[in-house]
CSV table of C-alpha atoms in Angstrom, one decimal:
chain,number,residue,atom,x,y,z
A,229,MET,CA,0.3,-0.1,0.2
A,230,ASN,CA,1.4,3.0,-1.0
A,231,SER,CA,2.1,6.1,1.6
A,232,CYS,CA,-0.5,8.5,-0.1
A,233,LEU,CA,-3.4,5.9,0.3
A,234,ARG,CA,-2.2,5.2,3.9
A,235,THR,CA,-2.1,8.8,4.8
A,236,SER,CA,-5.5,9.2,3.4
A,237,LEU,CA,-7.0,6.2,5.0
A,238,LYS,CA,-5.8,7.4,8.4
A,239,ALA,CA,-7.3,10.4,7.5
A,240,LEU,CA,-10.5,9.1,6.9
A,241,ALA,CA,-10.5,7.0,9.7
A,242,GLN,CA,-9.8,9.6,11.9
A,243,ARG,CA,-12.6,11.8,10.9
A,244,LEU,CA,-15.0,8.6,11.1
A,245,SER,CA,-14.0,8.4,14.8
A,246,PHE,CA,-14.9,12.0,15.7
A,247,VAL,CA,-18.4,11.5,14.1
A,248,LEU,CA,-19.1,8.3,16.1
A,249,MET,CA,-17.5,9.9,19.2
A,250,LEU,CA,-19.6,13.1,19.4
A,251,PRO,CA,-22.9,11.6,20.5
A,252,ILE,CA,-20.7,10.1,23.8
A,253,PHE,CA,-19.0,13.5,24.1
A,254,VAL,CA,-22.1,15.5,24.0
A,255,VAL,CA,-23.4,13.1,26.9
A,256,TYR,CA,-20.7,13.7,28.8
A,257,LYS,CA,-20.6,17.4,28.5
A,258,ILE,CA,-24.5,17.0,29.5
A,259,GLN,CA,-23.9,15.3,32.5
A,260,ARG,CA,-20.8,17.7,33.4
A,261,MET,CA,-23.0,20.6,33.3
A,262,LEU,CA,-25.8,18.8,35.4
A,263,THR,CA,-23.3,17.8,38.1
A,264,GLY,CA,-20.6,20.4,37.7
A,265,LYS,CA,-17.9,17.7,38.5
A,266,ALA,CA,-15.1,17.7,35.9
A,267,GLU,CA,-14.0,14.0,37.3
A,268,GLY,CA,-16.8,12.6,35.5
A,269,ILE,CA,-14.5,11.9,32.6
A,270,ALA,CA,-13.4,8.8,34.5
A,271,SER,CA,-16.5,6.8,33.7
A,272,TYR,CA,-16.0,7.4,30.2
A,273,SER,CA,-12.3,6.7,30.4
A,274,ASP,CA,-13.1,3.2,31.6
A,275,LEU,CA,-15.5,2.5,28.9
A,276,LEU,CA,-13.4,3.8,26.3
A,277,ALA,CA,-10.4,1.6,27.8
A,278,LEU,CA,-11.8,-1.3,26.4
A,279,PHE,CA,-12.1,-0.8,23.0
A,280,PRO,CA,-9.3,-2.7,21.3
A,281,GLY,CA,-6.4,-2.5,18.5
A,282,GLN,CA,-6.0,0.7,16.4
A,283,ILE,CA,-9.8,1.3,15.9
A,284,GLY,CA,-9.7,1.6,19.6
A,285,ALA,CA,-7.1,3.9,19.9
A,286,TYR,CA,-8.5,5.9,17.2
A,287,LEU,CA,-11.8,5.9,19.1
A,288,ARG,CA,-10.1,7.1,22.4
A,289,SER,CA,-8.1,9.6,20.5
A,290,ALA,CA,-11.5,11.3,19.1
A,291,PHE,CA,-12.9,11.3,22.6
A,292,TYR,CA,-9.9,13.1,24.1
A,293,CYS,CA,-9.2,15.5,21.9
A,294,MET,CA,-13.1,16.6,22.2
A,295,ALA,CA,-12.8,16.1,26.3
A,296,LEU,CA,-9.4,16.8,27.8
A,297,LYS,CA,-8.1,20.5,28.1
A,298,ASN,CA,-5.8,20.0,25.5
A,299,CYS,CA,-5.4,16.8,23.1
A,300,SER,CA,-3.7,16.6,19.7
A,301,LYS,CA,-5.3,14.2,17.1
A,302,ASP,CA,-1.9,12.3,16.6
A,303,CYS,CA,-1.6,10.9,19.9
A,304,TYR,CA,-2.0,7.0,20.7
A,305,ILE,CA,-3.7,6.1,23.7
A,306,GLY,CA,-3.1,2.3,24.3
A,307,PHE,CA,-6.0,-0.2,25.6
A,308,GLY,CA,-6.7,-0.2,29.3
A,309,THR,CA,-5.6,3.4,29.7
A,310,VAL,CA,-7.7,5.7,31.6
A,311,PHE,CA,-8.3,9.2,32.7
A,312,SER,CA,-9.2,10.3,36.5
A,313,THR,CA,-9.6,13.9,35.1
A,314,ALA,CA,-9.9,16.0,32.0
A,315,GLU,CA,-7.4,18.4,33.3
A,316,VAL,CA,-4.7,16.8,31.2
A,317,GLU,CA,-3.0,18.3,28.1
A,318,ILE,CA,-1.0,16.2,25.1
A,319,GLN,CA,0.8,17.3,22.6
A,320,SER,CA,1.9,15.9,19.2
A,321,ALA,CA,3.3,12.4,18.6
A,322,VAL,CA,2.8,11.4,22.4
A,323,TYR,CA,2.4,7.5,22.6
A,324,ILE,CA,0.6,6.3,25.7
A,325,GLY,CA,1.0,2.1,26.3
A,326,LYS,CA,-1.6,-0.2,27.7
A,327,TYR,CA,-2.9,0.1,31.4
A,328,CYS,CA,-1.8,3.8,31.9
A,329,CYS,CA,-3.8,5.5,35.1
A,330,ILE,CA,-3.5,9.2,34.0
A,331,GLY,CA,-4.3,12.2,36.2
A,332,SER,CA,-3.4,15.7,36.4
A,333,VAL,CA,-0.5,15.9,33.8
A,334,SER,CA,1.0,17.9,31.0
A,335,ILE,CA,2.7,15.7,28.5
A,336,ALA,CA,5.3,17.5,25.8
A,337,THR,CA,5.8,16.6,22.2
A,338,ASN,CA,7.5,13.2,21.2
A,339,THR,CA,7.5,11.5,24.6
A,340,ARG,CA,6.9,7.6,24.9
A,341,ILE,CA,5.2,6.2,27.8
A,342,ALA,CA,5.3,2.3,28.3
A,343,SER,CA,2.5,0.1,29.7
A,344,ARG,CA,1.1,0.4,33.2
A,345,VAL,CA,2.6,3.5,33.9
A,346,SER,CA,1.0,5.8,36.6
A,347,LEU,CA,1.1,9.7,36.1
A,348,LEU,CA,-0.2,11.2,39.4
A,349,SER,CA,-1.7,14.4,40.3
A,350,GLY,CA,1.1,15.3,42.4
A,351,LEU,CA,2.2,14.0,46.0
A,352,ARG,CA,-0.5,15.6,48.3
A,353,GLN,CA,-3.8,14.1,46.6
A,354,HIS,CA,-5.4,12.7,50.0
A,355,GLN,CA,-4.9,14.8,52.6
A,356,ARG,CA,-6.1,14.6,56.3
A,357,ASP,CA,-7.6,16.8,58.7
A,358,ALA,CA,-6.9,17.5,62.1
A,359,GLU,CA,-8.9,14.5,63.5
A,360,GLY,CA,-7.0,12.5,61.1
A,361,GLN,CA,-10.1,12.1,58.8
A,362,PHE,CA,-10.0,12.4,54.7
A,363,MET,CA,-10.4,15.9,53.6
A,364,SER,CA,-13.5,15.8,51.1
A,365,GLU,CA,-11.5,17.8,48.3
A,366,SER,CA,-8.6,16.3,46.8
A,367,THR,CA,-5.5,18.5,46.0
A,368,LYS,CA,-4.5,18.0,42.7
A,369,GLU,CA,-1.2,19.5,41.0
A,370,MET,CA,-0.3,19.5,37.4
A,371,ILE,CA,2.7,17.7,36.9
A,372,THR,CA,4.3,18.6,33.4
A,373,ILE,CA,6.3,15.4,31.7
A,374,GLY,CA,9.1,17.3,28.8
A,375,SER,CA,9.2,16.6,25.2
A,376,SER,CA,11.4,13.5,24.1
A,377,CYS,CA,11.0,11.7,27.4
A,378,TRP,CA,10.7,7.8,27.9
A,379,ILE,CA,8.7,6.5,30.8
A,380,GLY,CA,9.3,2.5,31.6
A,381,GLU,CA,7.1,-0.3,32.2
A,382,ALA,CA,5.2,0.6,35.6
A,383,ALA,CA,7.0,3.7,37.0
A,384,VAL,CA,5.2,6.0,39.0
A,385,VAL,CA,5.5,9.9,38.3
A,386,ALA,CA,4.3,12.3,40.7
A,387,ALA,CA,6.6,15.3,39.9
A,388,ASN,CA,7.7,17.2,36.9
A,389,VAL,CA,10.4,15.6,34.3
A,390,GLY,CA,12.6,17.7,32.2
A,391,SER,CA,12.7,17.2,28.6
A,392,GLY,CA,14.8,14.5,27.0
A,393,SER,CA,14.8,12.6,30.2
A,394,ASN,CA,14.5,8.7,31.2
A,395,ILE,CA,12.8,7.1,33.7
A,396,ALA,CA,13.4,3.4,34.3
A,397,ALA,CA,11.0,0.6,34.4
A,398,GLY,CA,9.4,0.6,38.1
A,399,ALA,CA,11.1,3.7,39.0
A,400,VAL,CA,9.0,5.7,41.2
A,401,VAL,CA,9.8,9.8,40.9
A,402,LEU,CA,9.2,11.7,43.6
A,403,ARG,CA,11.3,14.8,43.2
A,404,GLU,CA,11.8,16.8,40.1
A,405,ILE,CA,13.8,15.7,37.6
A,406,GLY,CA,15.9,17.9,35.1
A,407,GLU,CA,16.5,18.1,31.5
A,408,SER,CA,18.3,15.0,29.6
A,409,VAL,CA,18.6,12.9,33.0
A,410,SER,CA,18.0,9.3,33.5
A,411,VAL,CA,16.9,7.8,36.9
A,412,PHE,CA,15.6,4.6,38.1
A,413,GLY,CA,14.8,3.0,41.7
A,414,ASN,CA,12.3,3.4,44.4
A,415,PRO,CA,12.8,6.5,45.1
A,416,ALA,CA,14.3,7.5,41.6
A,417,ARG,CA,17.8,8.7,41.5
A,418,ALA,CA,20.0,9.7,38.8
A,419,VAL,CA,22.4,7.1,37.1
A,420,SER,CA,25.5,7.4,37.3
A,421,ALA,CA,28.3,7.2,34.4
A,422,ALA,CA,29.5,4.1,36.1
A,423,GLU,CA,26.4,2.4,36.0
A,424,HIS,CA,25.8,3.1,32.4
């Protein structure tokens, strides 16, 4: 199949996905207006996470382009991935693998996220009052993932990550990571030259 035909078919699939997702998006917006809760996206995210294959990726991309704060139509969002909030920004050429959990995050261009990664809404989401009871409102913080980052399988990220950085599989990021740094471990620490 030549590249011109492939490009045309991809554009057609994207347009068709937007048409198919429009009724679901309208129901989502009405529900959000009636309840006043931005977190209502989680239910729709659970449903959309179940559509398999490339068709599912097109459908998820179309819905999230309409529902999230900002989402590029050329991103890839894998099977089983769910969003806990609509306060998410996904720029161009971002790949998000299967079974990821996404909180309040801004993901810059050309970043790759492996499967089963958790991108949290900061470290202080579930605070307690003076009596030790959980407060009714969680505190969400927008974290940023820079451009051209790699986040490995099953990593947990709760702080900003600078552009060009690599987060090893299973790493737990609790503090801000600078640009072009590779980290591993729990808590994540920079890889020294001797460990390369």
